XYZ file of N, CA and C in Angstrom:
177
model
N 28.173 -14.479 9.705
C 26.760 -14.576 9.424
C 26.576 -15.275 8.076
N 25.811 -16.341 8.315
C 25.904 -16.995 6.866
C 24.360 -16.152 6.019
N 24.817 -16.071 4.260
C 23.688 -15.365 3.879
C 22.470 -15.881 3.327
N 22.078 -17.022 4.137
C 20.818 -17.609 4.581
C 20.227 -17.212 5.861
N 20.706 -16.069 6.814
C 20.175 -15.725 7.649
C 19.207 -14.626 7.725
N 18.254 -14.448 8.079
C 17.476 -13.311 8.204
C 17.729 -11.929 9.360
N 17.838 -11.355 9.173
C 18.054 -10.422 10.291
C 16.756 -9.304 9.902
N 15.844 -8.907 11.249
C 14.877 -8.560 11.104
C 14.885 -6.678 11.516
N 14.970 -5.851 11.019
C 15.334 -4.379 11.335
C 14.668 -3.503 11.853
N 12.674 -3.799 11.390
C 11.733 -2.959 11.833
C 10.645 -4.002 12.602
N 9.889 -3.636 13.709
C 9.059 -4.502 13.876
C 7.944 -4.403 13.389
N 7.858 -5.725 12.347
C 6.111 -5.433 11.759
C 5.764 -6.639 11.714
N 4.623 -6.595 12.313
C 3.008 -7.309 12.842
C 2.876 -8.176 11.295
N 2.882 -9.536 11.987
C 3.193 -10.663 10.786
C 1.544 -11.168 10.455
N 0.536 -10.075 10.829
C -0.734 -10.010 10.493
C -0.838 -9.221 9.333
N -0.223 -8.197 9.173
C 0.049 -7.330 7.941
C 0.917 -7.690 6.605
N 1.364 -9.190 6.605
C 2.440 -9.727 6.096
C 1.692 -10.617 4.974
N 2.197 -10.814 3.464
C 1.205 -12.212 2.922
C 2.797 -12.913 2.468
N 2.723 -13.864 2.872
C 4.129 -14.818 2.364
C 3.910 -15.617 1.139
N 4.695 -15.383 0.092
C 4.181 -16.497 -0.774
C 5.891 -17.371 -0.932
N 5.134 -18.928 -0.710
C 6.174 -19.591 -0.975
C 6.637 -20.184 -2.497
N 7.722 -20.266 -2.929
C 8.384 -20.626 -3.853
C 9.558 -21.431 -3.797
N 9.755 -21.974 -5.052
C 10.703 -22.807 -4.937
C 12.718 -22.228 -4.171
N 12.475 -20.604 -4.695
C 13.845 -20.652 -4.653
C 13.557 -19.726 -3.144
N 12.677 -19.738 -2.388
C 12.826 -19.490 -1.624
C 10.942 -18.956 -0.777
N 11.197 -18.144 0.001
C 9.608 -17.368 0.083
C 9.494 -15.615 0.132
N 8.488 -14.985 -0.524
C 8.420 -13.800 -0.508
C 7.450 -13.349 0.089
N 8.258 -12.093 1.046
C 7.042 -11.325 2.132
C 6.703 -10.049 1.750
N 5.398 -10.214 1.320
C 4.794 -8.714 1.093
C 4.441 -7.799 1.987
N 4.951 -7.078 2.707
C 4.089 -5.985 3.608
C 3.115 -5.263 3.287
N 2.032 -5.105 3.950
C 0.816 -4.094 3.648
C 0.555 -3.294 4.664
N 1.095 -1.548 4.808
C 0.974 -0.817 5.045
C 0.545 0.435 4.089
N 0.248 1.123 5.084
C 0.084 2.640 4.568
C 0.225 4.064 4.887
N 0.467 4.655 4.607
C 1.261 6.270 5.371
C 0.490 7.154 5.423
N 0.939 7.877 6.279
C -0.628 9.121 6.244
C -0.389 10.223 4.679
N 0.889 9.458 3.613
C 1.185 10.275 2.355
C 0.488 9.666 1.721
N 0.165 8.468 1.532
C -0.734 7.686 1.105
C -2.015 8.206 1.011
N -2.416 8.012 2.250
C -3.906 8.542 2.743
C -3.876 9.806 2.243
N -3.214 11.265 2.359
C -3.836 12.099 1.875
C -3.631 12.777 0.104
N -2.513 11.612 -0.702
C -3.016 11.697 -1.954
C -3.878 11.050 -2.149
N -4.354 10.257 -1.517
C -5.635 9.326 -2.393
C -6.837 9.846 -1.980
N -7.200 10.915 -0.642
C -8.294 11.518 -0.463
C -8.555 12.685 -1.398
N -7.250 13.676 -1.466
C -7.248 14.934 -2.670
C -7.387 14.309 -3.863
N -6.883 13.280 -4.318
C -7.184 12.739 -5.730
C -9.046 12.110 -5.644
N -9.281 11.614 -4.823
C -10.659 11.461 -4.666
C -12.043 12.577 -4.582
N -11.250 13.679 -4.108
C -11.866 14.633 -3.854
C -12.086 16.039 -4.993
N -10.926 15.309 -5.428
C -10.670 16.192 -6.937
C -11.699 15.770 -8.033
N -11.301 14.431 -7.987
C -13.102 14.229 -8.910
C -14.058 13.861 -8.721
N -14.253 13.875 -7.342
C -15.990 14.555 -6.802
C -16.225 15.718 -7.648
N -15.243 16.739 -7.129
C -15.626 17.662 -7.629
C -15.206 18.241 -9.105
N -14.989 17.097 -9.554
C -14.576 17.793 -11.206
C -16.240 17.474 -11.638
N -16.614 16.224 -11.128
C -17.740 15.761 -11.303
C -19.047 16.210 -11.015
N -18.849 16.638 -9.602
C -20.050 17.967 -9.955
C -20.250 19.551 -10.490
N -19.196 19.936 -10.677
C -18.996 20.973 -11.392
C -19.798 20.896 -13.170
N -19.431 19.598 -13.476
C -19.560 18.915 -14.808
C -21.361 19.221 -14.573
N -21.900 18.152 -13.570
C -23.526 18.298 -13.303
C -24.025 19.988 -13.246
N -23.307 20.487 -12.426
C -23.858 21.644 -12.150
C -24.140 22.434 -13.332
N -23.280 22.707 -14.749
C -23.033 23.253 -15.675
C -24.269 23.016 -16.691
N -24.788 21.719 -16.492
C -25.478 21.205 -17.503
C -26.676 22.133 -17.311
């Protein structure tokens, strides 16, 4: 196998992909997201809703 070959391991949807080309070669970004993703960024969202109205409520 020469190591200019690509060998591809997972299948992912080359709609989700941004390629940027360069000289010494090209780089593929994947854009996904996990449902670990999704539910720190809802509890962290949700955390300061409510830090935030707690704050209102007090006043």
């Amino acid at each position: 196998m020469n190591e200019n070959d690509v060998t591809i391991t997972s299948p992912i949807d080359p709609r989700e992909m941004t390629v940027f080309e360069t000289e010494k070669g090209s780089i593929h970004i994947i854009h996904e997201i996990t449902l670990g993703d999704l539910l720190i960024s809802t509890l962290l969202a949700a955390t300061l809703i409510f830090l935030v109205i707690t704050k209102v409520i007090r006043r």
